[in-house]
Structure formats: structure tokens, C-alpha cells
XYZ file of C-alpha atoms in Angstrom:
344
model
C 0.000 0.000 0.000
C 2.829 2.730 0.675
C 4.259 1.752 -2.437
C 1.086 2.075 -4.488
C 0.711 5.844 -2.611
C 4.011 7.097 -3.233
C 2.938 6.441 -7.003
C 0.652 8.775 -7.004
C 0.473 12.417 -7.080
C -0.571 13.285 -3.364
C 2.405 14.060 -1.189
C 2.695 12.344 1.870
C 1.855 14.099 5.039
C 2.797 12.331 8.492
C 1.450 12.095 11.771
C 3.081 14.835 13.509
C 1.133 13.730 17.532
C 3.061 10.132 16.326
C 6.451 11.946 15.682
C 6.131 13.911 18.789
C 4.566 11.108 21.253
C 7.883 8.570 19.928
C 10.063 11.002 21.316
C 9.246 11.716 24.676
C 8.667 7.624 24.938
C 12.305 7.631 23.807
C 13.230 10.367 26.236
C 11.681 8.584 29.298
C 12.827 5.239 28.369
C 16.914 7.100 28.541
C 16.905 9.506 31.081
C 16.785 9.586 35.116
C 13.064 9.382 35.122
C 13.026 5.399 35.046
C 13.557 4.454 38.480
C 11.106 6.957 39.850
C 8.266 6.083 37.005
C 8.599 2.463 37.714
C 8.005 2.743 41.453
C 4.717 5.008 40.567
C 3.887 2.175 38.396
C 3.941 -0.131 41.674
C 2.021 2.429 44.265
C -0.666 2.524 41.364
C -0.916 -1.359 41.129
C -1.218 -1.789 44.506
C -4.276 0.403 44.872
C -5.827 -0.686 40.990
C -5.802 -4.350 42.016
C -6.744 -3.984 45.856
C -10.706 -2.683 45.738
C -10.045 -2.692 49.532
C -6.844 -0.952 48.947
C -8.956 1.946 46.867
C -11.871 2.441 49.037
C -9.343 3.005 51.901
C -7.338 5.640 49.799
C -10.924 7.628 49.491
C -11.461 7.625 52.685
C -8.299 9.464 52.785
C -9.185 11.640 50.103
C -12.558 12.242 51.709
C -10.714 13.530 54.972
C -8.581 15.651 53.293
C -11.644 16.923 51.349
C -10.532 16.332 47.867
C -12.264 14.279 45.305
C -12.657 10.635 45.467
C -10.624 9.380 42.338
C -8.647 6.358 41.695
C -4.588 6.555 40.867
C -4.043 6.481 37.073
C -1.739 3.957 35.445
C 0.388 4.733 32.447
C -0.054 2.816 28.874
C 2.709 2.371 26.366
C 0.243 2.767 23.486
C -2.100 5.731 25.230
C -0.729 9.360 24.923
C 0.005 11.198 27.368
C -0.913 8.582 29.960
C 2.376 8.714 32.020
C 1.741 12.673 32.298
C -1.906 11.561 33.462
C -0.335 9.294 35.916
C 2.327 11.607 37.572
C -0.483 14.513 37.906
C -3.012 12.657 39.706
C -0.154 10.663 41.662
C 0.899 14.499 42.843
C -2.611 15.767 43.694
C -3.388 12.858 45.900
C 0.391 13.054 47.311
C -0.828 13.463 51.321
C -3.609 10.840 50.825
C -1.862 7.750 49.352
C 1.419 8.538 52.189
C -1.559 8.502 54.499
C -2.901 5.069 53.150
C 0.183 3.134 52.998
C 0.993 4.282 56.048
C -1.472 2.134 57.711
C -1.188 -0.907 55.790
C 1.663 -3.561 55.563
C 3.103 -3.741 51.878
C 6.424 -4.464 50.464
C 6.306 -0.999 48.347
C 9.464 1.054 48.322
C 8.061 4.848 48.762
C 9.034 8.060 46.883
C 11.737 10.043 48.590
C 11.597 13.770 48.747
C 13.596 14.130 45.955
C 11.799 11.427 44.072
C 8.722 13.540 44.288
C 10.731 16.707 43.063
C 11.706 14.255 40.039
C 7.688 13.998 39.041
C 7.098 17.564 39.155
C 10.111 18.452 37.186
C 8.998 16.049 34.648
C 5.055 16.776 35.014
C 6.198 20.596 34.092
C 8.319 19.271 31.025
C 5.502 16.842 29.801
C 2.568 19.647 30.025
C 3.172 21.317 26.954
C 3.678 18.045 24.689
C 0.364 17.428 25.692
C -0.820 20.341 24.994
C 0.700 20.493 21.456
C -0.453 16.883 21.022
C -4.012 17.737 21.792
C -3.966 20.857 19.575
C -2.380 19.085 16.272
C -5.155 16.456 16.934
C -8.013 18.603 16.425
C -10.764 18.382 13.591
C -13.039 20.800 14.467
C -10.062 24.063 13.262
C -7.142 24.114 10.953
C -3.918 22.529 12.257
C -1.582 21.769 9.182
C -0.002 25.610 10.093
C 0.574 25.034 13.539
C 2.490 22.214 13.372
C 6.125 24.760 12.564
C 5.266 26.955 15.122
C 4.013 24.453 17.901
C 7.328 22.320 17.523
C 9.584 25.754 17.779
C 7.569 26.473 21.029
C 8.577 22.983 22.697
C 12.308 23.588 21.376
C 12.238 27.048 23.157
C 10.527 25.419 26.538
C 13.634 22.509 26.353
C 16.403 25.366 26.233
C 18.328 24.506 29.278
C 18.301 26.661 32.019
C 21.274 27.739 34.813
C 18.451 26.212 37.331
C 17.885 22.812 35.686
C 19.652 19.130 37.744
C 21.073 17.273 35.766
C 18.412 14.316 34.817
C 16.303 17.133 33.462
C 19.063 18.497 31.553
C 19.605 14.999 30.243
C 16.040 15.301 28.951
C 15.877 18.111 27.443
C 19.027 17.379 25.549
C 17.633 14.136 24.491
C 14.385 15.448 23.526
C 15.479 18.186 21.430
C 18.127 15.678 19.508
C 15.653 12.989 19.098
C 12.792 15.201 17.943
C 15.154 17.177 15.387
C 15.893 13.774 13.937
C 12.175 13.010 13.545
C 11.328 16.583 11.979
C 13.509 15.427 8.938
C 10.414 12.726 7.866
C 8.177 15.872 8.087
C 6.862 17.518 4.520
C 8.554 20.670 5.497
C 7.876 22.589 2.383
C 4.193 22.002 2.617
C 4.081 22.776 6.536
C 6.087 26.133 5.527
C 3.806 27.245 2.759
C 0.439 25.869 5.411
C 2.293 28.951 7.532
C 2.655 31.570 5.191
C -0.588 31.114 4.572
C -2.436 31.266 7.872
C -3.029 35.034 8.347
C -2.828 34.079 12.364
C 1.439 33.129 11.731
C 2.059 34.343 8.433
C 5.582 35.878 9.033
C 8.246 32.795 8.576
C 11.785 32.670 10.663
C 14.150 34.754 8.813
C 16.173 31.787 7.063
C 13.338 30.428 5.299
C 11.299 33.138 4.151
C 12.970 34.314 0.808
C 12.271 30.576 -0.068
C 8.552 30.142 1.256
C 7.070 33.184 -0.497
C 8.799 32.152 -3.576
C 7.500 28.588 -3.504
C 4.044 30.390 -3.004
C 4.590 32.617 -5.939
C 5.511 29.346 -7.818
C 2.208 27.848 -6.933
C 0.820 31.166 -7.500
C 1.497 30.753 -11.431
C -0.190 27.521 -11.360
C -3.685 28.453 -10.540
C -5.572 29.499 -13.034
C -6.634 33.301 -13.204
C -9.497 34.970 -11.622
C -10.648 38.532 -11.538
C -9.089 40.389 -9.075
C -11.482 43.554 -7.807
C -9.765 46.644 -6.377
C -8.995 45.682 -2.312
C -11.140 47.856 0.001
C -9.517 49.756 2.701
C -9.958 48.048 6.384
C -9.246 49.501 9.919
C -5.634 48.761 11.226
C -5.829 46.024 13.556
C -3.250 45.693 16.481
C -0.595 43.160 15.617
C -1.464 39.723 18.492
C 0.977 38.525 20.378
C 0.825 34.575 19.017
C 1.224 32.051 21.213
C 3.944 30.471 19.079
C 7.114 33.054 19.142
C 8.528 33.392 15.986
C 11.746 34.874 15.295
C 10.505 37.005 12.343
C 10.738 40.456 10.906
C 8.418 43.040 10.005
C 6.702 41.262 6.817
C 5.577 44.974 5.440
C 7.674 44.619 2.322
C 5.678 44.309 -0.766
C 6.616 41.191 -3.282
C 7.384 40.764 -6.831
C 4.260 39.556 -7.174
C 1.222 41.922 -6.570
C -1.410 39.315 -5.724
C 1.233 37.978 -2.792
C 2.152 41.484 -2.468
C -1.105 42.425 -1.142
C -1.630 39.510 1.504
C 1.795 40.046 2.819
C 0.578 43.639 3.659
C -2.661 42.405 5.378
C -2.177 42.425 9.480
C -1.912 39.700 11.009
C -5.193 38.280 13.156
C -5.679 37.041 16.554
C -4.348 33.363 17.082
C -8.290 32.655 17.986
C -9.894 33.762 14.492
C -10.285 31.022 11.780
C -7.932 31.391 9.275
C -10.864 29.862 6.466
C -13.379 32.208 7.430
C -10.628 34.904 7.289
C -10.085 33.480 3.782
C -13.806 33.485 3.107
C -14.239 37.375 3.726
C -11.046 38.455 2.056
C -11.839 35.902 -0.938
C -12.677 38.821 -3.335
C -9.414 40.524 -2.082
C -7.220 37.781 -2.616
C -9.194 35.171 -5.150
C -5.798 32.990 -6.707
C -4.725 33.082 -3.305
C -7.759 31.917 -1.216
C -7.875 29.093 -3.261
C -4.654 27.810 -2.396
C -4.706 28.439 1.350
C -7.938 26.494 1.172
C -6.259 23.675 -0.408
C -2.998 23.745 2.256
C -4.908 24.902 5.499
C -7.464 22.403 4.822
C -4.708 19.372 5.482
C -4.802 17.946 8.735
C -1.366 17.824 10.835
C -2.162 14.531 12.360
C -4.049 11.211 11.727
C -5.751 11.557 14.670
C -8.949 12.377 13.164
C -9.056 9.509 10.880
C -8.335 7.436 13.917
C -11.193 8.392 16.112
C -13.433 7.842 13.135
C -12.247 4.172 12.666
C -12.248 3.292 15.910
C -16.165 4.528 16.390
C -16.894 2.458 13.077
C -15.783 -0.443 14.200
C -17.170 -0.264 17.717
C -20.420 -0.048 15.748
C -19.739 -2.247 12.502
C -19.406 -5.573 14.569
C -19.442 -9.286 13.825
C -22.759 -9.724 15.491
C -23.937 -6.999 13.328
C -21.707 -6.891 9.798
C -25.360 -7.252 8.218
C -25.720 -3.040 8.388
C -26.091 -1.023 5.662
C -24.379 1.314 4.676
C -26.895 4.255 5.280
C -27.198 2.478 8.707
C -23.696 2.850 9.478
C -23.226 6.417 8.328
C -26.822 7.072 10.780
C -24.983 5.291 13.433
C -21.734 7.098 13.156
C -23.135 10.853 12.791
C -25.140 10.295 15.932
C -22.316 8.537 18.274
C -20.419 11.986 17.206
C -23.122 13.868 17.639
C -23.585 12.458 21.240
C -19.901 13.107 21.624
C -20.235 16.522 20.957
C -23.340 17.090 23.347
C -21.177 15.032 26.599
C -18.196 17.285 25.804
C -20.160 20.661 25.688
């Protein structure tokens, strides 16, 4: 099958939550973290397969008037689960020291520093979730965040004066392992995905010459459409984005005038849509909306197509492979539309 794709004329467009989740497995697999995660591992075992063990740790919980919730245990395969696992492991610290405190085990208990360890690493693991969960969306355009969303971690794993050493050790690894993976990335479609989001827009200073001319390249492909006479529009105060970028002033007008005027526009607030942006402004800029529509519209991840395979196939069964087709499609729009309703 990957043989028959790269045959065609779609270019190829990976997972970026995959890239990013393989590294920090790497990272915690090589790095001072083990011996610390593995005892969590144990505490969390000991309550998960004790129901006698659990009701005692919410009595705890109930005396110390937080909520009663069991300890999490990490997954290999589930995302973000060892971050899951060291948060609610912190927030019911005083309650599970409480609990094994008056039981008999053979459990070897977090030290001081130990505990240190897990919120040094639950403060370095925070934003990959973060970026994870954002790239996975389906609901808003992703494809132009990836660029700026994996400079942000690089900045947050710049080593600081303050750091131990184990984190240091992490940080180093991460940022090696991850620039290793961003080399399987489609960079030139992620770039031009950028330059085309009027939330980003301006490009880090070593790759802009080449973006905007690989957009006026695509530029000549499109076929011509009128273009009316722009209409003047209030000066909007230039957002600080979430994602830094290490640009200049992108006020210069380009060889080409259709680019020329886009690259003039001000930038919008990180919140706005970038398509309905493109939607207004689509009788300012008509070659060009077509072509963002075509690059923002590209998902960064696969995690969309996952969730949608996964909810057919907990409805397309054995026990019930004799549904239709219209059936299926019924079934699936209203388990997401039921989604939708729980999450809201």
C-alpha cells in the first residue's frame, strides 16, 4: 500500500502527535526518570488491584476533602498517559502517604527528591500534551501550527542555569531525538500551510525568501481569476501569538502583486479562523484563497481519521456486519453527535 501511494500524485503528510509522542517515549525510556516512574507504576498497582486498597485511599481523600478518584496507570500505546499518571499521583500526594501508612506492603516509597523528580517532569511533559491535543483537532485548521508548535517545545527545552542534571539529560535528548524526527516531516508544505495562515504568516528569517517564492511558484499555477480593487480596512493591532517566531516586520511588498497584497494584510488574533478569514477576504485575494484552502485544509495529524475508525468499528461488529451502509453512516453521525453534546 505505501508503495502504491508514493505512485501517485498526493504528497505524503505524516502524523506529527506520532512523531512527537515517539520522542518523549524515547526520552523517558533514557533519562533519570526510570527508576522513579517504575516505582509510581507499583504504588498505582497496589491500589488498581486492591478494591479494599482503593476504598481506603478515598477515605483518605474524603478527609482531606478532595475528590474521590482512583490513581491512574500509564499505557505504552495511550498518549500522554504517564503525564496523566504523575499529575493525579501528585494531587493525591498526602492521601496515598496517608494510606500506605497504615497498611503492611512491600512498596518502596518516593523520597523527597523522588517527588521533586515527578514535578520536574510533570512541568516538562505539560506542553507536549498540549501540542499533542492541539495538532489532533478536527473541528479548526492545524496543518499551520504544526512549525510553530514544535519551535515552542524547542524554546521550553532550552536549558536553564536552574535545571539538575536528569532534566538536563532530557531536554538534551528530547530536542536531539525530535530534530531527527522533523527530517520525515513535509517541510515545504508545513512552511507554505504557515505563510498562509493570516494568524502566523511571518516565517523565521532563514526560510522566508524561499517560502514566499514557492508560493509565488504555486501562484502561477492556478488558473486566473478577476481580481477587484482591495477595500480599505481599519488597522488592527498586531497579536501577540502564542507560538514566538523569530521574524521580521513582513511589510515589504513582493514581486508579485497578488502575494504582495496579503503580505501587507495584518496579522489576526491566534483565535480567528484562518478559512473564514479566507472566506471574507476571498474577493481581495481570489488565486490566493484558493490555495490556502487547499494547504490549510490538510490535517497535521491522523488523529482524526483514527477516532473515526475506531467509532466504526465499535459499531460495525461481527454480530452486526449485516448493516447497511446508510445504517452505518446514521450510526456514526449520531455517536459523534452524542460526543459533541457530553463534551459541551
Amino acid at each position: 500500500m505505501i508503495a502504491a501511494m508514493r505512485l501517485l500524485t498526493f504528497q505524503h503528510m505524516p502524523c506529527v502527535a506520532h512523531v512527537l509522542q515517539r520522542t518523549i517515549t524515547v526520552c523517558l525510556a533514557d533519562s533519570g526518570f526510570t527508576g522513579t516512574l517504575a516505582r509510581c507504576r507499583k504504588i498505582e498497582g497496589h491500589f488498581k488491584h486492591s478494591p479494599s486498597n482503593t476504598e481506603e485511599l478515598h477515605k483518605e481523600q474524603t478527609e482531606l476533602e478532595q475528590d474521590k478518584e482512583p490513581l491512574i496507570q500509564d499505557v505504552s500505546t495511550r498518549w500522554n498517559s504517564t503525564l496523566f499518571m504523575i499529575s493525579r499521583l501528585l494531587k493525591n500526594q498526602e492521601a496515598v502517604k496517608a494510606t500506605l501508612a497504615k497498611q503492611k506492603h512491600n512498596l518502596t516509597m518516593l523520597t523527597t527528591a523522588e517527588w521533586d523528580r515527578l514535578q520536574r517532569l510533570e512541568t516538562l511533559l505539560k506542553p507536549c500534551r498540549y501540542v499533542t491535543e492541539l495538532l489532533g483537532g478536527e473541528t479548526y485548521v492545524s496543518c499551520s501550527v504544526v512549525l510553530p508548535a514544535l519551535r515552542h517545545l524547542t524554546r521550553i527545552m532550552e536549558v536553564s542555569d536552574d535545571d539538575p542534571a536528569y532534566v538536563v539529560r532530557f531536554k538534551a535528548a528530547f530536542k536531539k531525538d525530535l530534530s531527527q524526527r522533523q527530517d520525515a516531516l513535509n517541510h515545504g508544505w508545513l512552511r507554505v500551510a504557515t505563510a498562509l495562515d493570516p494568524r502566523f504568516k511571518c516565517l523565521p528569517r532563514g526560510e522566508r525568501g524561499g517560502v514566499w517564492t514557492s508560493v509565488e511558484a504555486l501562484l502561477q499555477k492556478e488558473p486566473d481569476r478577476a481580481t477587484p480593487e482591495p477595500t480599505e480596512e481599519p488597522a488592527r493591532k498586531r497579536s501577540f501569538l502564542l507560538f514566538n517566531s523569530d521574524s521580521e516586520s513582513e511589510d515589504e511588498e513582493g514581486p508579485n502583486r497578488a502575494l504582495g497584497r496579503y503580505r501587507a494584510e495584518p496579522t489576526i488574533s491566534e483565535t480567528d479562523c484562518p478559512l473564514q478569514w479566507w472566506s471574507t477576504h476571498e474577493g481581495t485575494h481570489p488565486q490566493l484563497s484558493d490555495l490556502a484552502r487547499k494547504y490549510l485544509g490538510s490535517p497535521a495529524t491522523s488523529v482524526p481519521c483514527e477516532r473515526l475508525f475506531s467509532l466504526a468499528g465499535n459499531i460495525v461488529q461481527k454480530k452486526r456486519a449485516a448493516l447497511s451502509s446508510e445504517n452505518v453512516n446514521r450510526l456514526v453521525c449520531l455517536s459523534n453527535w452524542l460526543k459533541e453534546k457530553q463534551n459541551k
